[in-house]
CSV table of C-alpha atoms and ligand atoms in Angstrom, one decimal:
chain,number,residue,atom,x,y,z
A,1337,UNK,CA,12.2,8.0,17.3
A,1338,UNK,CA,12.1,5.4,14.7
A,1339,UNK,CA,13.7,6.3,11.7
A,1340,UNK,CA,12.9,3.8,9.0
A,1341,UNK,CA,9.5,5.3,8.2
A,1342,UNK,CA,7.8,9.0,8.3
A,1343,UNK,CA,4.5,7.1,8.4
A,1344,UNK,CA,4.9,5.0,11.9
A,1345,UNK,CA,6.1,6.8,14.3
A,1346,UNK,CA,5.9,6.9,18.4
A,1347,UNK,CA,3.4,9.8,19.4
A,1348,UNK,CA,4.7,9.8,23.7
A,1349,UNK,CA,4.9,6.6,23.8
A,1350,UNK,CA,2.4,5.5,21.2
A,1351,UNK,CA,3.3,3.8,18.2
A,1352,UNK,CA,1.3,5.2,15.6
A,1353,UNK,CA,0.6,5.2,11.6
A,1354,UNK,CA,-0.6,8.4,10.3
A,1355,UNK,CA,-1.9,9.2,13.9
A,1356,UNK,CA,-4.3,6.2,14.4
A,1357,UNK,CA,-2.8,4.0,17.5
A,1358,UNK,CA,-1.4,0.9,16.3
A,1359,UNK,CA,-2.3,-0.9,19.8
A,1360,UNK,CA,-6.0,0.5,19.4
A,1361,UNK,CA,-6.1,-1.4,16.1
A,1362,UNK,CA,-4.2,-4.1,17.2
A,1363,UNK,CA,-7.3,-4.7,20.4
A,1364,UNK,CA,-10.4,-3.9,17.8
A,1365,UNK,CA,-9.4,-5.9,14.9
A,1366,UNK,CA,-7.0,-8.5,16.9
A,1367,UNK,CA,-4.0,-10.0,15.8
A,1368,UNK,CA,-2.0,-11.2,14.2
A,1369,UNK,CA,-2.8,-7.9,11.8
A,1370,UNK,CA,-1.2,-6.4,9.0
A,1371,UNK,CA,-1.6,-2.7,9.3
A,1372,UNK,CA,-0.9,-0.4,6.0
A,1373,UNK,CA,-0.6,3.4,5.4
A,1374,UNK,CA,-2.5,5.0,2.3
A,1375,UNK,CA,-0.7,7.6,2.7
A,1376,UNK,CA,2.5,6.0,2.4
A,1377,UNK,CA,1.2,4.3,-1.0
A,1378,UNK,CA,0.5,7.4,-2.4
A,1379,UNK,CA,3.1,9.2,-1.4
A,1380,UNK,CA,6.0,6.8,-2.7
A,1381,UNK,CA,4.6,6.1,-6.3
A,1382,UNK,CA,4.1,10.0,-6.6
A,1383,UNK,CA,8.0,10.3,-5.8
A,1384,UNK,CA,8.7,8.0,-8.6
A,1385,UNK,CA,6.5,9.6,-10.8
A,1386,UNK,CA,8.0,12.9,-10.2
A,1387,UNK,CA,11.8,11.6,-10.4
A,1388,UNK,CA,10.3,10.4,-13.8
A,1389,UNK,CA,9.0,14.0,-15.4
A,1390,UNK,CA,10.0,14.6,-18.9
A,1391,UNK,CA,10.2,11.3,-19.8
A,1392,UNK,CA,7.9,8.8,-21.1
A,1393,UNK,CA,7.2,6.0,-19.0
A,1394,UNK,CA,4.9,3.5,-17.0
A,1395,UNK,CA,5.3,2.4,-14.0
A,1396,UNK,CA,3.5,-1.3,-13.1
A,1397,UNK,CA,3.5,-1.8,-9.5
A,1398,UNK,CA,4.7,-5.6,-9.1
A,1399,UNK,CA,1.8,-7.0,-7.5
A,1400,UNK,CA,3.2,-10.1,-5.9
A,1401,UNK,CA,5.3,-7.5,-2.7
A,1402,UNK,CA,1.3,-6.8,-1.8
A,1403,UNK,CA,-1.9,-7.7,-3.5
A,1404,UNK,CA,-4.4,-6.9,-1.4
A,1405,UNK,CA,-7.4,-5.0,-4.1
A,1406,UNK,CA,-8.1,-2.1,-2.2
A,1407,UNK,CA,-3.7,-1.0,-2.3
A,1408,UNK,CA,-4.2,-1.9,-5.9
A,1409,UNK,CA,-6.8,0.6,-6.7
A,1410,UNK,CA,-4.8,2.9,-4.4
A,1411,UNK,CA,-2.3,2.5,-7.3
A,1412,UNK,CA,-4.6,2.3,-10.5
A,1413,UNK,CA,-5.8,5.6,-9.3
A,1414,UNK,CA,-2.7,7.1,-9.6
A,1415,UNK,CA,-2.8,6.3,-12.8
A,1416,UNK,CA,0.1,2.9,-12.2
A,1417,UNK,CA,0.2,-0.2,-14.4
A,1418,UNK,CA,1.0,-3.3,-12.9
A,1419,UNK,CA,3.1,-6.1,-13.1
A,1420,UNK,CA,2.0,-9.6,-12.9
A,1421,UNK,CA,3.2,-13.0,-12.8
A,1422,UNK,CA,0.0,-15.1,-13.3
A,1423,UNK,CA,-3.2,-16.0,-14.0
A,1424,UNK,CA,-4.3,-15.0,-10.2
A,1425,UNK,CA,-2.8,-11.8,-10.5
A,1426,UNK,CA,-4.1,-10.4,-13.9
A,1427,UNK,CA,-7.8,-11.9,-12.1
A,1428,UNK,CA,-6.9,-9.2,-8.6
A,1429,UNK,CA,-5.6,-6.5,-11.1
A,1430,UNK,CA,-9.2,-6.2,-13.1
A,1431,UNK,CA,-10.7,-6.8,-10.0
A,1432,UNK,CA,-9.1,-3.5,-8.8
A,1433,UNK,CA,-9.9,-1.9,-11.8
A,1434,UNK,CA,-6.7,-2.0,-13.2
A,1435,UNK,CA,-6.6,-0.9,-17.3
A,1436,UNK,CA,-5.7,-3.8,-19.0
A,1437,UNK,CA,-3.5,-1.6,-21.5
A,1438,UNK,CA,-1.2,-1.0,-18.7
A,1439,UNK,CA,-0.5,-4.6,-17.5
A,1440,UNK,CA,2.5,-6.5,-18.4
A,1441,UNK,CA,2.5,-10.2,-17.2
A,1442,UNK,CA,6.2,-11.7,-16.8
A,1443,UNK,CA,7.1,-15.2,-15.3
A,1444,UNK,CA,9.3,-18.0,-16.6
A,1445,UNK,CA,6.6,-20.4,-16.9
A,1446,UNK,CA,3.1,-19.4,-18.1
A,1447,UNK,CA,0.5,-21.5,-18.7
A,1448,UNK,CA,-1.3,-22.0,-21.7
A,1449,UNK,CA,-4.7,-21.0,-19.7
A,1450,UNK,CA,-2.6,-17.9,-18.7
A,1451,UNK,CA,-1.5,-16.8,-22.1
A,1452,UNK,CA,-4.9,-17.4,-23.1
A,1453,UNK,CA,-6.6,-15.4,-20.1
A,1454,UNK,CA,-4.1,-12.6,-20.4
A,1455,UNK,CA,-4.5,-12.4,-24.6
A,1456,UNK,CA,-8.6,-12.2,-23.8
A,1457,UNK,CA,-7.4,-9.5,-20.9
A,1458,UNK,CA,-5.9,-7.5,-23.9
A,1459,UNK,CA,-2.8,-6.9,-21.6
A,1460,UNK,CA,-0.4,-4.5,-22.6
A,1461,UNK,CA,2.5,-7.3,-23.0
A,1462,UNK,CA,4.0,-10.6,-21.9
A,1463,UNK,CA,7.4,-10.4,-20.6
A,1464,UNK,CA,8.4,-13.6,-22.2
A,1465,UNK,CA,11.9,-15.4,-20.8
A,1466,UNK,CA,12.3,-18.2,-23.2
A,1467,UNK,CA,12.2,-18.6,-27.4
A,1468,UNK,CA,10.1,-22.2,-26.0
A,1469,UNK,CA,7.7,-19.7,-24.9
A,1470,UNK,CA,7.7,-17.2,-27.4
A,1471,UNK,CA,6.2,-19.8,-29.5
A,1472,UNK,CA,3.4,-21.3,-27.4
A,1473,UNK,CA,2.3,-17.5,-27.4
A,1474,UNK,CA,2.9,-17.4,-30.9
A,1475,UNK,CA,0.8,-20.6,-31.4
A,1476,UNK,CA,-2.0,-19.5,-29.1
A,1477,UNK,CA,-2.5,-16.1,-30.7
A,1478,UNK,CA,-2.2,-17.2,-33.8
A,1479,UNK,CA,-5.6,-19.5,-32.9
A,1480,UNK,CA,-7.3,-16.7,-31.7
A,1481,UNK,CA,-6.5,-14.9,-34.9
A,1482,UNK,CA,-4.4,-11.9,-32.7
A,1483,UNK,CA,-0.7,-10.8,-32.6
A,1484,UNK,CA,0.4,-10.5,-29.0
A,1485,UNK,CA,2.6,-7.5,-27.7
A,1486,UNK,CA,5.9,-9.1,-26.0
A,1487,UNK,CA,9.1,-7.6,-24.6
A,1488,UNK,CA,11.9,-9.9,-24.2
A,1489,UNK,CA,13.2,-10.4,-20.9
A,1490,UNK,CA,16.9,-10.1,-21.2
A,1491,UNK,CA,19.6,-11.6,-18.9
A,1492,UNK,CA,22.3,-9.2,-18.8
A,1493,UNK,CA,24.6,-11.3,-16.3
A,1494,UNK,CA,25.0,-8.2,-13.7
A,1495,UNK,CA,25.6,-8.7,-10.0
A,1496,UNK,CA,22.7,-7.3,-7.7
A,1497,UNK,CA,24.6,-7.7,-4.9
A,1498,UNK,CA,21.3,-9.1,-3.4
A,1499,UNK,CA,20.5,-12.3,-1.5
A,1500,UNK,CA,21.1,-15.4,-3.3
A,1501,UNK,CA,17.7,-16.1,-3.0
A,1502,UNK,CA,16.6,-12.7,-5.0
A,1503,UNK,CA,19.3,-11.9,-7.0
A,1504,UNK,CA,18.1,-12.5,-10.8
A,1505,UNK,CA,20.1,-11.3,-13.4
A,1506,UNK,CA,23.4,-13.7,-13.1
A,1507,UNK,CA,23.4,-16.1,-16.2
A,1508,UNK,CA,23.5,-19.1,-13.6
A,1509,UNK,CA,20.3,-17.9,-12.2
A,1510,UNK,CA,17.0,-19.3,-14.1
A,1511,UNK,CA,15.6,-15.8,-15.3
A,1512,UNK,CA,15.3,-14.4,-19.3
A,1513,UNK,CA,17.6,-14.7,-22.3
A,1514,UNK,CA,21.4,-14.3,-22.6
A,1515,UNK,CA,21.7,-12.0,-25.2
A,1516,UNK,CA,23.7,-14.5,-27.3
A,1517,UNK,CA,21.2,-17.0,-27.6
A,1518,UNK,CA,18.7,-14.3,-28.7
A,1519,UNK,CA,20.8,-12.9,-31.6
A,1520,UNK,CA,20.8,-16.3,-32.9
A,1521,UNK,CA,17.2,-16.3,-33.0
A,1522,UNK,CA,16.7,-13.3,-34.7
A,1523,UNK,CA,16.0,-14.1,-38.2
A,1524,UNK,CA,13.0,-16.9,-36.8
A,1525,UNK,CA,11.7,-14.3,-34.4
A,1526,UNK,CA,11.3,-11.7,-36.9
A,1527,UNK,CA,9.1,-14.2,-39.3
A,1528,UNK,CA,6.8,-15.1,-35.9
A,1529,UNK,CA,4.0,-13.5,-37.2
A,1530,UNK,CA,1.9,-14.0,-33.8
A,1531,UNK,CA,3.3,-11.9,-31.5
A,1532,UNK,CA,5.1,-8.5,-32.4
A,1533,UNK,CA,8.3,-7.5,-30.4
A,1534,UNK,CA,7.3,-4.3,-28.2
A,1535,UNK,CA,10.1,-4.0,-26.0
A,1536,UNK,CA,13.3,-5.5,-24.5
A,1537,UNK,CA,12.7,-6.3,-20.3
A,1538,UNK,CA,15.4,-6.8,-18.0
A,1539,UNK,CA,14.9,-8.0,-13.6
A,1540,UNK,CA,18.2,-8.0,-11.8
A,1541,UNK,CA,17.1,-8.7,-8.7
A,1542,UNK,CA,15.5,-7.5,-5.6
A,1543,UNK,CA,16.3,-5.6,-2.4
A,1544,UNK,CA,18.9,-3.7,-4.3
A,1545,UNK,CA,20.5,-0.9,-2.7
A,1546,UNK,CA,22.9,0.9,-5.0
A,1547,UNK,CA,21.8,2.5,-8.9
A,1548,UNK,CA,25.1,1.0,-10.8
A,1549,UNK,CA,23.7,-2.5,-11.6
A,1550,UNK,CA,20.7,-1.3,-12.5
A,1551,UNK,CA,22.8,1.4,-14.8
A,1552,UNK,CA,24.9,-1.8,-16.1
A,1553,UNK,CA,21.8,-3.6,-17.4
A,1554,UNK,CA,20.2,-0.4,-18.8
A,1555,UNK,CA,23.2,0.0,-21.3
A,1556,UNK,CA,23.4,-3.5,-21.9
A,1557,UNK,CA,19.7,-3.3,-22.9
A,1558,UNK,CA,20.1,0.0,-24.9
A,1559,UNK,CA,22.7,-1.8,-26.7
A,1560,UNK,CA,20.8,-4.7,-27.8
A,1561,UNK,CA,17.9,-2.3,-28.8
A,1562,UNK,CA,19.8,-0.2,-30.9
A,1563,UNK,CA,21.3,-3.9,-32.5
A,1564,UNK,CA,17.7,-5.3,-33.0
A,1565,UNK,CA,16.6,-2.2,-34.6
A,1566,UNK,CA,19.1,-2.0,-36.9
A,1567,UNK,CA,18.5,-6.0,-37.7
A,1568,UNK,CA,14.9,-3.8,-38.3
A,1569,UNK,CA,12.6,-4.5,-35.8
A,1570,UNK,CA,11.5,-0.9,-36.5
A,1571,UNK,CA,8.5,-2.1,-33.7
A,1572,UNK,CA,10.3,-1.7,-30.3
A,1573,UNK,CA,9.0,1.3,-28.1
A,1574,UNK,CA,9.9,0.1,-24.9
A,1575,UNK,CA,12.4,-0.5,-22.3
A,1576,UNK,CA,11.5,-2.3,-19.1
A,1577,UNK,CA,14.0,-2.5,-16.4
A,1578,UNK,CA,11.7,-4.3,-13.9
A,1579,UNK,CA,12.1,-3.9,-10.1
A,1580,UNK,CA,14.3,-3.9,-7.8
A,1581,UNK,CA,14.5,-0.8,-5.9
A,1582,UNK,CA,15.8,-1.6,-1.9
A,1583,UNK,CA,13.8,-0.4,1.4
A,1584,UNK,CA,15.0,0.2,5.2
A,1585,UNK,CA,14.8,-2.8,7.1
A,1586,UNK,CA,17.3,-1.8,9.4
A,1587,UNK,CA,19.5,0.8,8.4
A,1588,UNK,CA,19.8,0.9,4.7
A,1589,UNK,CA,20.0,4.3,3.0
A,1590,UNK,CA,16.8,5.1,1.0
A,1591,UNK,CA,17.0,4.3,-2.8
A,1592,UNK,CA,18.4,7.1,-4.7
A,1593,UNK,CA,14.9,7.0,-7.2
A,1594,UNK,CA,15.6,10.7,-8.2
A,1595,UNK,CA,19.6,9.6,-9.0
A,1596,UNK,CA,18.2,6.6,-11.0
A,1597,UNK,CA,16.0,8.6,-12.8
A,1598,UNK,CA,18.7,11.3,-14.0
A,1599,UNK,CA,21.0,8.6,-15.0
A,1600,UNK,CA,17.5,6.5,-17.1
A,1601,UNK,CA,17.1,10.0,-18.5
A,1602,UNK,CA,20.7,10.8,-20.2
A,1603,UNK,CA,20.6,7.2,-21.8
A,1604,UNK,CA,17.2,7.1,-23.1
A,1605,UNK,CA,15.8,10.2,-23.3
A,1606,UNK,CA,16.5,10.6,-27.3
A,1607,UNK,CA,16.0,6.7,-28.3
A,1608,UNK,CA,11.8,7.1,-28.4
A,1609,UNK,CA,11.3,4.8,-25.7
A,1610,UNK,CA,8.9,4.5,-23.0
A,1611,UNK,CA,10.4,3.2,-19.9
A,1612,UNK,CA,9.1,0.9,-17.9
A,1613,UNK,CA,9.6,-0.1,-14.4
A,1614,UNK,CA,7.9,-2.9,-12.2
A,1615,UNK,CA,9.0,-1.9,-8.4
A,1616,UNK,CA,7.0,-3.4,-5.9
A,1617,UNK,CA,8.9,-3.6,-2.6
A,1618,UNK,CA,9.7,0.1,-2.7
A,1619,UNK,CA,6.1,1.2,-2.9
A,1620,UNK,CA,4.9,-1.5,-0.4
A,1621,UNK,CA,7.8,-2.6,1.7
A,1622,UNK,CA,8.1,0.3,4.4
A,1623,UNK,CA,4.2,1.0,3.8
A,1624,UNK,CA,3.4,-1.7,6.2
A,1625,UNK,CA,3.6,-3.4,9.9
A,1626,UNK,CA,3.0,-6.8,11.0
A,1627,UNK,CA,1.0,-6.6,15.0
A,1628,UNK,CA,1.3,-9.5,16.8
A,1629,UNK,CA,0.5,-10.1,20.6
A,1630,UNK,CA,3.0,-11.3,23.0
A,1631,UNK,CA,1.5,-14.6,24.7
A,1632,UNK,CA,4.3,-15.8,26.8
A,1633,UNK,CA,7.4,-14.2,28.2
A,1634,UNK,CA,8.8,-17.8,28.6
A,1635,UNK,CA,12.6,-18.1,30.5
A,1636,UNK,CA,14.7,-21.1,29.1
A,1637,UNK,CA,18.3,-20.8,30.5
A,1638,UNK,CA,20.1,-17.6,29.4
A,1639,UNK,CA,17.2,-16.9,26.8
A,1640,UNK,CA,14.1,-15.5,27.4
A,1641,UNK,CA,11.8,-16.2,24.3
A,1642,UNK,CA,8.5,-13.8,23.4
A,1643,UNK,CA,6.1,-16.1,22.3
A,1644,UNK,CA,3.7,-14.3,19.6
A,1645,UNK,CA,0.2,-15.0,18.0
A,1646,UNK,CA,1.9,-14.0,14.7
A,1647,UNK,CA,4.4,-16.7,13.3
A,1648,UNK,CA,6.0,-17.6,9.9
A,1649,UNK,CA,3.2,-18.6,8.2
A,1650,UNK,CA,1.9,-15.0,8.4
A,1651,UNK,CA,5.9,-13.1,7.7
A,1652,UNK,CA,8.1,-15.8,6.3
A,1653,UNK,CA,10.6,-13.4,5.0
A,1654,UNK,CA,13.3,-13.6,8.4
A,1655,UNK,CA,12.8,-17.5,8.2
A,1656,UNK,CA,13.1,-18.2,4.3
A,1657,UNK,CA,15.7,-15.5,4.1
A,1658,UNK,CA,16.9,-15.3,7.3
A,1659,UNK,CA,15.8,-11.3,6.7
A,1660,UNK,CA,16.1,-8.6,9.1
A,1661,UNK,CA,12.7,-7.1,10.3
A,1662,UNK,CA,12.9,-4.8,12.7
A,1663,UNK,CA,10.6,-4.7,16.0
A,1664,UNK,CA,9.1,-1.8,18.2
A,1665,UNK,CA,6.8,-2.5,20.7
A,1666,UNK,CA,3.2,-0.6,20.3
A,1667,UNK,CA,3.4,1.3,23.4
A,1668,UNK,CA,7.5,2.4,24.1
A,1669,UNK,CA,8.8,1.7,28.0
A,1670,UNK,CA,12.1,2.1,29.3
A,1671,UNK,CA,14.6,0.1,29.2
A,1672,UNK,CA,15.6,-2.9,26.8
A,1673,UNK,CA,16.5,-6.5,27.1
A,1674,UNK,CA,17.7,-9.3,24.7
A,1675,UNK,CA,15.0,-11.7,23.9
A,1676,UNK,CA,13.9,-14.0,20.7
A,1677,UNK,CA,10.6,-13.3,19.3
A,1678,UNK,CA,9.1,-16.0,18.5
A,1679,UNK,CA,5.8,-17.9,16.9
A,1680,UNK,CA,4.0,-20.7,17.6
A,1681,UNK,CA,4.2,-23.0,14.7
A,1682,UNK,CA,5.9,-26.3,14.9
A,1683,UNK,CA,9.3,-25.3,13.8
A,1684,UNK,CA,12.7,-23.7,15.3
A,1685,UNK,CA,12.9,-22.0,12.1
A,1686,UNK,CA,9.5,-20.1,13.1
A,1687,UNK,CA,11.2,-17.0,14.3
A,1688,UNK,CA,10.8,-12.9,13.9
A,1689,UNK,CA,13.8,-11.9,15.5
A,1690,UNK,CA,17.0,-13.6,17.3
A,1691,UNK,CA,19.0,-12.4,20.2
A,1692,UNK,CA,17.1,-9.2,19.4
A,1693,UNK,CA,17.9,-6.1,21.8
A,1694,UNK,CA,14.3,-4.7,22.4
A,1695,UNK,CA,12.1,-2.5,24.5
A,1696,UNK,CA,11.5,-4.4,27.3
A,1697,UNK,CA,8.1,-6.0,26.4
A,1698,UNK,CA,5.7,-8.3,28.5
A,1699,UNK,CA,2.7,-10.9,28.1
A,1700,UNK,CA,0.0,-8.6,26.8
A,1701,UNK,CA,1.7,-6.3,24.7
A,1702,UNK,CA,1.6,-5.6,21.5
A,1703,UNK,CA,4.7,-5.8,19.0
A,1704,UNK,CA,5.1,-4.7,15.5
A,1705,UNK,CA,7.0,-6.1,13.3
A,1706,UNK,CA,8.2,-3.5,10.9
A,1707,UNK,CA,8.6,-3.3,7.1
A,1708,UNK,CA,6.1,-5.8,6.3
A,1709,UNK,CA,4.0,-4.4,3.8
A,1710,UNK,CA,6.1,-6.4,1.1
A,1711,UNK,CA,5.8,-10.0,0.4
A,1712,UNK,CA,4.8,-10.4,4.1
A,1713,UNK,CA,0.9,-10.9,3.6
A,1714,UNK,CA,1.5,-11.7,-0.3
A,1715,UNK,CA,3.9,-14.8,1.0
A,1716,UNK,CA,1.5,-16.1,3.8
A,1717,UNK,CA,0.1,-19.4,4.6
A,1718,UNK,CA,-2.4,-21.4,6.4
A,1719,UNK,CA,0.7,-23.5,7.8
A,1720,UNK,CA,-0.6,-25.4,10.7
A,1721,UNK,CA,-4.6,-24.7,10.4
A,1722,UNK,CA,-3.5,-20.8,10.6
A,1723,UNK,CA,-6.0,-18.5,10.1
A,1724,UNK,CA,-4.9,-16.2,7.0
A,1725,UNK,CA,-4.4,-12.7,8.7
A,1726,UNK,CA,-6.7,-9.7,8.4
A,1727,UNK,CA,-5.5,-6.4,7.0
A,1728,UNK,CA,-6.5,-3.0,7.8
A,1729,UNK,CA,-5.4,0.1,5.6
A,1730,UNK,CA,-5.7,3.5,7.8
A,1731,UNK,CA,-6.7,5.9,5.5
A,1732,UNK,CA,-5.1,9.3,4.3
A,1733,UNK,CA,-8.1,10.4,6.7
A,1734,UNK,CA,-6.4,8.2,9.8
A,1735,UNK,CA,-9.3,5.8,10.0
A,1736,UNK,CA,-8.7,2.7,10.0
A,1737,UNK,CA,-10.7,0.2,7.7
A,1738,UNK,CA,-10.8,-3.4,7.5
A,1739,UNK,CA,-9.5,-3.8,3.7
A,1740,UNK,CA,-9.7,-7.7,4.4
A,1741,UNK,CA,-11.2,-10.3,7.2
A,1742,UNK,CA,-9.3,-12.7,8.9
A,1743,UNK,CA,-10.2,-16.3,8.0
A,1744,UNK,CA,-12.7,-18.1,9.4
A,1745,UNK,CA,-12.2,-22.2,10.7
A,1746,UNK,CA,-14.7,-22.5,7.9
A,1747,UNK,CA,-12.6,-21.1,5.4
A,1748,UNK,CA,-10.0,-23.3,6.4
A,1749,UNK,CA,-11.6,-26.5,5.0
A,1750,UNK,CA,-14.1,-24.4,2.5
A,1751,UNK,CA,-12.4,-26.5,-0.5
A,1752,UNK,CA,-12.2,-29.8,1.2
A,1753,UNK,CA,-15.0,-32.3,0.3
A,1754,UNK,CA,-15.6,-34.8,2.4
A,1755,UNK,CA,-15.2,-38.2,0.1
A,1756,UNK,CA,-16.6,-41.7,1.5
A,1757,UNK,CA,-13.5,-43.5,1.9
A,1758,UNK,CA,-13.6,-47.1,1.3
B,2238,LLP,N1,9.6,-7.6,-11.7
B,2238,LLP,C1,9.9,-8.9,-11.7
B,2238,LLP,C2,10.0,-9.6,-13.0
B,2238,LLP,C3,10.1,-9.6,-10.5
B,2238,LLP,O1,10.4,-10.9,-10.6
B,2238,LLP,C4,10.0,-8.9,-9.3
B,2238,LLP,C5,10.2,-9.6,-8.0
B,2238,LLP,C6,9.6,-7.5,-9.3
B,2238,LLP,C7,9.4,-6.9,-10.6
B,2238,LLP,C8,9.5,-6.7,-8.1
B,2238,LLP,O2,10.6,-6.6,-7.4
B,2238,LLP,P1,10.8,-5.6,-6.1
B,2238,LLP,O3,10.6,-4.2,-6.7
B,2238,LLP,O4,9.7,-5.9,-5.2
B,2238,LLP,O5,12.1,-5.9,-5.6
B,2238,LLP,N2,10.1,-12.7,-1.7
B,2238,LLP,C9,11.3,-11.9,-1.8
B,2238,LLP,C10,11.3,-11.0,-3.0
B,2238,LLP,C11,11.1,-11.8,-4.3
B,2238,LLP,C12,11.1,-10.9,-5.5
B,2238,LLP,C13,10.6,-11.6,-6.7
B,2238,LLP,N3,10.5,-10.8,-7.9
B,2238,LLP,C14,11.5,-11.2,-0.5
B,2238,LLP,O6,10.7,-11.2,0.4
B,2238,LLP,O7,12.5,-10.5,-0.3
């Protein structure tokens, strides 16, 4: 049985998402493949939602872990906002039908184009991370003869416990305002007449598995709301605490969403706040499997390396972060051996898995690379002329649909013009 996920599971010796074959898809629509569960979608922003009850909130799915349209109107159906971090992204939200009025665009470095595109958008909010850009929205708005909703993304200096790489809220790290600087810029905020201060944002980190940092920035941002209305910004209504929440790779214990939630709901539930929340691993992360085809067993010396049609330009995530994803191969056999799985791009660093005890697999099979949903396909490349892969969604009905086409050869040089060269 594999644990990490009620959604793929071995049926015999199957391995199967909501009861469609994974190696049936794997052979129809070829690989490499992402292969996601509607189901799983639903089913994990409804938890959330639920944990929520009885307060008011929003939660904005973070659209960079997995934007493929047809998961975002999965979402927007649901009735989730989402959470973007650029120009690109606010473009896939509308395209998915998301409600403008429930879209809240963060990112330390925003274009004026953006700003402009997003104020047009009528987005709910920027999340803004800098006074500098504060006042570019201020100045742009002011142009277009609007006032522009922002929450302030806060740095609260707690420890995720995260990857380096991901971790977000330490004041070394790049991310938001240290709550010092921004007291000292109250007074000129508060004559800004461009933009209106909606809300106070905070984004600690990612892949976080335990509730208490996310509990230490809360107070710290309940703190600095209660200090900025009494300074009387009278306008604040919300509190954002971004994303965060941590998935199973391997054998993590699932996010305590339901603990969260009481502990969100004894600190705010009396302030007259809507909370916000921007997860986007937790909804996508487990939701998701990367199929890739085994090409070569190949024997070198005491290893023996799987060789796979699926490489880092398609998953970078155990490359960049040298992240745990587990493996299972499509149909289960007996026995298990030690093996690397590997890809074919140009690089030692283009890797799955390392001295990996697996079911013993052989050329031909089928393998899928677990917990991919989030920033697998999001993250990919065309590294080395790599096609981009396709994506199939099986539905809540088990059918599987192709939700996007692998690239052609022509799409690789579609934006390439051929220039007479002297
Ligand atoms: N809100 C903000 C402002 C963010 O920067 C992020 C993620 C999220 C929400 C969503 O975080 P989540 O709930 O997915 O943890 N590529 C890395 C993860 C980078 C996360 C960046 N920011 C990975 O593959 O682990």
């Amino acid at each position: 049985m594999n644990s990490y996920s009620d959604y793929f599971t071995y049926s015999g010796r199957d391995l199967v998402c909501d009861g469609a074959s994974l190696r049936e898809a794997a052979a129809r629509f070829g690989t490499p493949l992402y292969v996601y569960t509607e189901r799983g979608f639903r089913e994990r922003l409804l938890e959330i939602e639920k944990a929520l009850e009885g307060i008011d909130h929003l939660v904005c799915y973070s659209i960079k872990s997995n934007s493929n349209i047809n998961l975002l109107k999965i979402m927007t159906g649901l009735g989730s906002g989402m959470d973007v971090v650029s120009g690109g992204e606010i473009y896939r939200a509308l395209a998915a039908g998301a409600s403008p009025g429930k879209i809240v665009f963060a990112g330390v470095g925003k274009t004026d184009e953006e700003i402009a595109y997003a104020l047009d958008s009528g987005i709910l909010m920027f999340n803004c991370e800098s006074m500098l850009e504060i006042d570019e929205i201020n100045r742009i708005a002011l142009r277009k003869n609007m006032v522009a909703g922002i929450a302030i993304r806060i740095n609260p200096d707690v420890d995720a416990n995260t990857h380096h790489y991901i971790t977000t809220g330490k004041k070394e790290n790049k991310f938001g305002v240290a709550i010092d600087h921004l007291r000292e810029n109250f007074k000129k905020l508060g004559d800004t007449r461009g933009v209106t201060l909606l809300g106070i944002h905070a984004h600690i980190g990612s892949q976080i598995t335990s509730i208490e940092p996310f509990v230490a920035a809360l107070d710290r941002q309940v703190a600095l709301i209660e200090e900025l209305r009494r300074a009387g910004f009278d306008s604040i209504r919300y509190i954002n605490m971004g994303g965060g929440f941590g998935i199973r790779y391997r054998d993590e214990e699932f996010f305590p969403v339901a603990r969260l939630a009481e502990e969100i709901k004894k600190r705010i539930a009396s302030l007259g706040l809507t909370l916000i929340i921007e997860p986007g691993r937790y909804l996508s992360g487990n939701n998701g499997a990367l199929l890739v085809k085994v090409l070569f067993k190949k024997k070198s010396g005491a290893k023996t390396f799987l060789i796979t049609d699926g490489a880092m330009n398609d998953l970078i995530r155990p490359s960049l972060y040298n992240a745990y994803q587990h493996i299972l191969n499509c149909v289960r056999r007996d026995g298990s051996e030690v093996v690397d799985v590997v890809g074919p791009v140009c690089e030692s660093g283009d890797f799955f898995a390392k001295d990996r005890e697996i079911t013993v697999s052989a050329q031909g099979d089928y393998l899928a690379v677990m917990s991919a949903g989030a920033y697998g396909m999001s993250m990919a490349s065309r590294y080395n002329s790599r096609r981009l892969p396709a994506e199939v969604l099986i539905g809540s009905d088990g059918k599987a649909k192709l939700i996007r086409e692998r690239d052609t050869f022509e799409d690789l040089v579609a934006k390439e013009r051929l220039e007479k060269l002297v």
